[in-house]
Amino acid sequence: MAKTPEQVVAEAADRTGRSPDSVLRLLQEVNREFGYVPHEAIRAVSRITGKSAAHVRGVATFYSFLSSKPRGRHIVRLCSTVSCEMKGSSEVLKALEKELGICAGNTTPDGRVTLETTSCLGLCDKSPAMLVNDVPYSGLTPETACEIVRGLR
Amino acid sequence: MPFITINIDGREHTVQEGVTVLEACKSAGIPIPALCYHPKLRLAGNCRLCVVEVEGWKTLQPACVTPITPNMVVRTDTPRVRSARRTIVDLLLASHDCDCLVCEAAGRCELQKLAYEYGLDRRSRSFIGDEDYVSMPDESSPVLRYDRSKCINCTRCIRACGEIQGKGVIAAVNRSRDVSVSGGIVEWSDSKCDGCGECIQLCPTGALSVKARIGVRDWDVRKVRTSCAYCGVGCQLEMWVHEGRLVKVDGADVVPNYGSTCVKGRFGHDFVNSAERLKTPMVRRNGMLVPASWDEAIGRIASELERIKNSHGPDSIAGLASARVSNEENYLFQKMMRAAVGTNNVDHCARLCHASTVAGLAAAFGSGAMTNSIAELEHASCILVTGSNTTETHPVIGTIIRRAVREHGAKLIVVDPRRIDLVDNATLWLRQRNGTDVAWINGMMNVIITENFHDKAFIAERTEGFDELWEVVRQFTPERVEEITTIPAGLLREAARIYATSPASSIIYSMGITQHVTGTDNVLSVANLAMITGQIGKPSSGVNPLRGQNNVQGACDVGALPNVFPGYQKVTDPAVLEKFEKAWGRDLSSRNGLTVVEIMNEIEKNGIRGLVIMGENPMVSDPNLAHVEKALQNVEFLAVMDIFMSETAAMADVVLPAASFAEKEGTFTNTERRVILLREVLPPPGEALPDWKIICRLSGALGYPMNYSSAAEIMEEIAALTPIYAGIRHSRLFSEGVQWPCPDPTHPGTRFLHKDRFSRGLGKLHPVDFIPPDELPDDQYPFILSTGRILYHYHTGTMTRRVGALNEYAPGGFMEIHPADALRLDLENGGRARVTTRRGSIETEVRVTGRVAEGSVFIPFHFVEAAANRLTNDALDPVAKIPELKVAACRVDRIGTAMGGS
Amino acid sequence: MKREVLLSPDQPELGSALRRAMEMEPADIAFEVREAKLLGRGGAGFPAGVKWVLAGGASGAKKYVICNADEGEPGTFKDRVLIERYADRLLEGMAIAGYAIGSDEGIIYLRAEYPYLVPVIEEARSRMLSGGLLGKNLFGGRFSFDVEVRMGSGAYVCGEETALLESLEGRRGEPRNKPPYPVNSGYRGCPTIINNVETFITVPHIILNGAEWFRGLGEDGDAGTKLFSISGDVERPGVYELAMGSTIGELLDLAGAVDIQAVQVGGASGRTIRGDQLDRKLSFRDLPPGGSVIVFNGSRNMLEVLRNFSDFFVHESCGQCTPCREGNRQLRLAVGKILEGEFCCRRCLDSFFELASVMKDTSKCGFGQTSANCFVDIVGGFLDLPEDCSRVHEQNPCHEGR
Ligand SMILES: Cc1cc2nc3c(=O)[nH]c(=O)nc-3n(C[C@H](O)[C@H](O)[C@H](O)COP(=O)(O)O)c2cc1C
Ligand code: SF4
Ligand code: FES
């Protein structure tokens, strides 16, 4: 059975501790597990660390890798900063949007892929670049990018 | 602290070391604009308006967070500084919903003031109007509105919630231009915000405002300072009055609350404007209460009382004074009962809350009141809270306790059967079985003495009776105490050590200690604990009973008790009697009168035939209501003075309309013995009169004329007869009030008691053995019932239940029960249940929560439709005659479908 | 001038610098680093040795060594390359720092965009642990040191050192007021040094070769060598190591660039110079070299470039202080108006130039203090706007905002 946000938080807290210092790390674990931070997780983190729910939400909403909406199984983050843009990242983006049938910032209806643009990924020597979950891809063309995304199940 | 010299705007200034540039400028009289800075809050340095030039720094420096250094050169008024400040205000305006025409904050808005100062209007603004910020305000809270379009992200509200209130509910969410303040996850109402409104009080703009549109603004209103009508903290409030109506309440920035209030203080005074206020006297004719003239009503009371007195003697008449009306009124009331009627049968509901405190502390120390001041709590190093759900019953004191813990590192020990909110802040929580207080306190003393932490010098020099005490206490080993109380021996030891060894420990207690058949014993034990550790008679350290209602302390002080004249002077003492007989010009009774519960009992036995009640509602507040109801139905004659047609007034033969606290002059005495002033904020509605004027009329009709032209004049009489009030005059109370004892008009008042000597000389240690509660659970009634108060309501709800916002927070009665018990009984959260004791039965909503221990239920007593006091036990403490409201045996049964239908 | 130390194919034996350091007095190490005039490689250029001396002298129950691996400045990737290749040297540098200031705990704050570097660091760490270069009682002495990796979560501002501390403590990455400085009160209130990846990796070389050697590497008064991440319109983008004080032209020659319209040095918050200023120096005296160099050829619309950066700043500001939160927003709106042709002369933009200087002057942290740079440089240096367009103003007083 899939774990509930409460369980994920409780298990993570055994590793990170329960002090207010752990708020961000607990949220990171939740985000890793569910792809986003559900409200129940915010409540659970709030209970465990003794900080208010609003405080926990404040932390969650500060960081752009922590999402407050459900996302797909795979997260594709395409760099949209200048160096990549100069090397054609907007064409790659258009191709990906077409391939997935969604605009950036959204998730495919089947919940497979979320497509996002992001600030510089630190791969500008091999622009354009994207991060698929934890894996970097660079030197993209519209074709290679679509191929990579097509391979995501 | 040493001083150093710095140069500001070309002139040398000598300022205290360690201050910031902003503080230095302030003390030099140089204005620095600031929006995020607030003297009560830690520094944020966010708004950047306070920037100044500091020699040696490339960029401008924010004055609010920059510490001064020797020979620093500061410039506050250069073109560069002015341009920066102007630009910042301009930036704020560009993304601010400048709807000043309809904004509640107009006139006191700090951004508006700055815009005016810099002459920034729509036309002269440099920046691009940014419409993205406009959004719908969050109005989900019952009391407040948050409008992000007016928020300047100064974070004063967030800091106020965390640092002043110690709650930390609200926080900043999102990033960059989307930053806003949030109460909950989705909206304000899904949070623990309890509506104290500290955030509104500190918001510099209209971003946080009172939800109810008040329709008038700063400049339209008259603002009058007065004292809150709710609990014993005695918060000072600023009432906004417009065209004879109370429109808004702010906290006044003075002792004891310094601007803070609770939700009732700030949002709970609407009842004053209620259409249901009594406006004319009423007399019962043909079984119906009908309007009457004052003369008729007064005449009727006088003739009935005369008749009863003539045929059955003065002691067949009794009066209930009130912890909710002023000192002057209570004084006149007891004077009328004693001098005009001729009986000592006068008491009031303090009997139900702190009679055991008065008796116990008088026996131990010589006077029964909080030994310390509220403000001292903030600097106690250890606070032991027992039998007081402080954050709900005395919210502003609760706030100070939280602050002591969060901001000053105090250790907090909570001893309570319920998991009250303060447990969140506690170092230790000891959960005792209800009604076993003597046992755990003896246990703590056992540990302290065994481990040699007692203060031998203090015991030797300041107290008597230690050996006798030890004889009893030695038997209470932590292990034995664990058996009685269920408190683990290890925890008890730890608590004892912390309490005994902290530099300044303060005990806070309330009705959880007093409302027992062993109430006086409990209080004596608490006093013992403080004395053997020397934790009394010094700042921030002592024994602090929190008095429930606004004027419980004062009503007792001025003699609304059956055994004492004003100032706790015994009616049985011939010298005292003589003094009062001389002063009042009548022969007085030297027999102790009857107490509240005894009066009800005597009515049944026809011992009491006439009853006058001033501003009390025993039909909801007293134990064993069925019994009270019968008594009030049976009494030959009942007169009631009140502001509303309370449950009790509805049973009266004559009802007199009284002025509320906001409609009269007078004084209250708050729980820290501070005599505080009431001001006439509004005129009374209709023909209503202040109680003191009513009493004057009634007394006159009884043949004992009273002529006072003002409450101040009454206070002069009180002062002349009451040593602890001897120095008190209304004219001295305008700014901060005065704490008794105050022996003469030049005496500054007393911050804490028993400094070098106890009021009774030596402190008396009383050996106290453990006695179980009167009624214990058994097969038929397997649960322990305890009752109490909640934050949103007050007493019997005559006031708070007429306030919409408070009802929104807490619409009705409920019963808390542990999840395990709920499971066994098949009860669902939100469902309904019947609770039954040997005395009665009520139906109420179920709340399943771990706040209560297994085997216990808790019911608040405010709700007449589920009146907890139909269930409570009226067994009395033999000394103080306080009933055991905190422990009764009860049964719980599920009603109807589990879906919550009734 | 190309001068390879960090990237040199001959690297000293791993651990030799730590061993050497531990033969020295801790205070002497800090002093040596100070003498080397090693300026922090994360962008701000604060002398690393001074930080270490201060932290070494500060009192605290515990002290921390923190490596700033948040590398968020657009166009920067040198720290990624360094970690990919030399994670072990980084750990060694941190251990030396730990020894120097009396800390036994190091933390690497790694940006969320580099999750794939975690195994790289962990692998290096286990190698160091088994080689006795990390862990308890190194070289049989009393000094123990270990390093933990902690992840960011996608917030550029967390590269600012006090925001980084807030983030490590589990809160929103909002920069703190200073003082107190981290060397006195940093992570969890304890004395803490925070240095860039490159800074730490440079230290072992200084320990082995001496301060004087290091100073001698630089040109024109700046000490040592420096890594540059170069991208954009160049033939060979990548990381290059040059002597401090080299010129932009020298760097561009290595990377290969033609038809240069503009070069941005130091990332989005750095300076943007025109193609005719290639003799400017990569040094803290001239063009502070954060690490990023982006080259734009003649075909690029610099206003579009500016829009991209403005979006970045609006998105990444922490939002706590007024000039940065509202100022970046206003600059972005102004760029939009220029693109739409609505702001057509310098006079329309007067108040925005003033805003830019107020942001620099009053913002709480380096973010707001530098985020108007590219607006000033690009609008001021690349757009051909007339001084005034009084005719238009009569009808459409655009400079009045709303
Ligand atoms: C907005 C902002 C972002 C920063 N990002 C980084 C960064 O990603 N990496 C880094 O090493 N320093 C960054 N810094 C600089 C750090 O605040 C700090 O100066 C640096 O980590 C100190 O290390 P160093 O002295 O070794 O350079 C940033 C500063 C600011 C104001
Ligand atoms: S300058 Fe910007 S990033 Fe820095 S504190 Fe202010 S708002 Fe935050
Ligand atoms: S008052 Fe100093 S920054 Fe706001």
mmCIF file of N, CA and C in Angstrom, chain B residues 156 288 338 530 712 765 787 839:
data_model
loop_
_atom_site.group_PDB
_atom_site.id
_atom_site.type_symbol
_atom_site.label_atom_id
_atom_site.label_comp_id
_atom_site.label_asym_id
_atom_site.label_seq_id
_atom_site.Cartn_x
_atom_site.Cartn_y
_atom_site.Cartn_z
ATOM 1 N N ARG B 156 5.454 42.818 10.618
ATOM 2 C CA ARG B 156 5.155 43.158 12.013
ATOM 3 C C ARG B 156 4.118 42.210 12.597
ATOM 4 N N MET B 288 -46.480 37.570 35.208
ATOM 5 C CA MET B 288 -45.679 38.059 34.073
ATOM 6 C C MET B 288 -44.810 39.223 34.512
ATOM 7 N N ARG B 338 -25.822 44.874 55.194
ATOM 8 C CA ARG B 338 -25.418 44.833 56.605
ATOM 9 C C ARG B 338 -26.094 45.927 57.414
ATOM 10 N N ALA B 530 5.796 26.706 48.292
ATOM 11 C CA ALA B 530 6.520 27.955 48.041
ATOM 12 C C ALA B 530 7.377 28.327 49.248
ATOM 13 N N ALA B 712 -16.343 58.095 42.841
ATOM 14 C CA ALA B 712 -15.113 58.524 43.505
ATOM 15 C C ALA B 712 -15.361 58.793 44.983
ATOM 16 N N LEU B 765 3.191 26.957 58.022
ATOM 17 C CA LEU B 765 3.157 25.708 57.261
ATOM 18 C C LEU B 765 2.093 24.809 57.870
ATOM 19 N N THR B 787 -15.197 20.370 34.780
ATOM 20 C CA THR B 787 -15.797 21.459 34.021
ATOM 21 C C THR B 787 -14.827 22.630 33.988
ATOM 22 N N ARG B 839 -26.992 13.966 39.840
ATOM 23 C CA ARG B 839 -27.813 15.157 40.002
ATOM 24 C C ARG B 839 -28.587 15.572 38.763
#
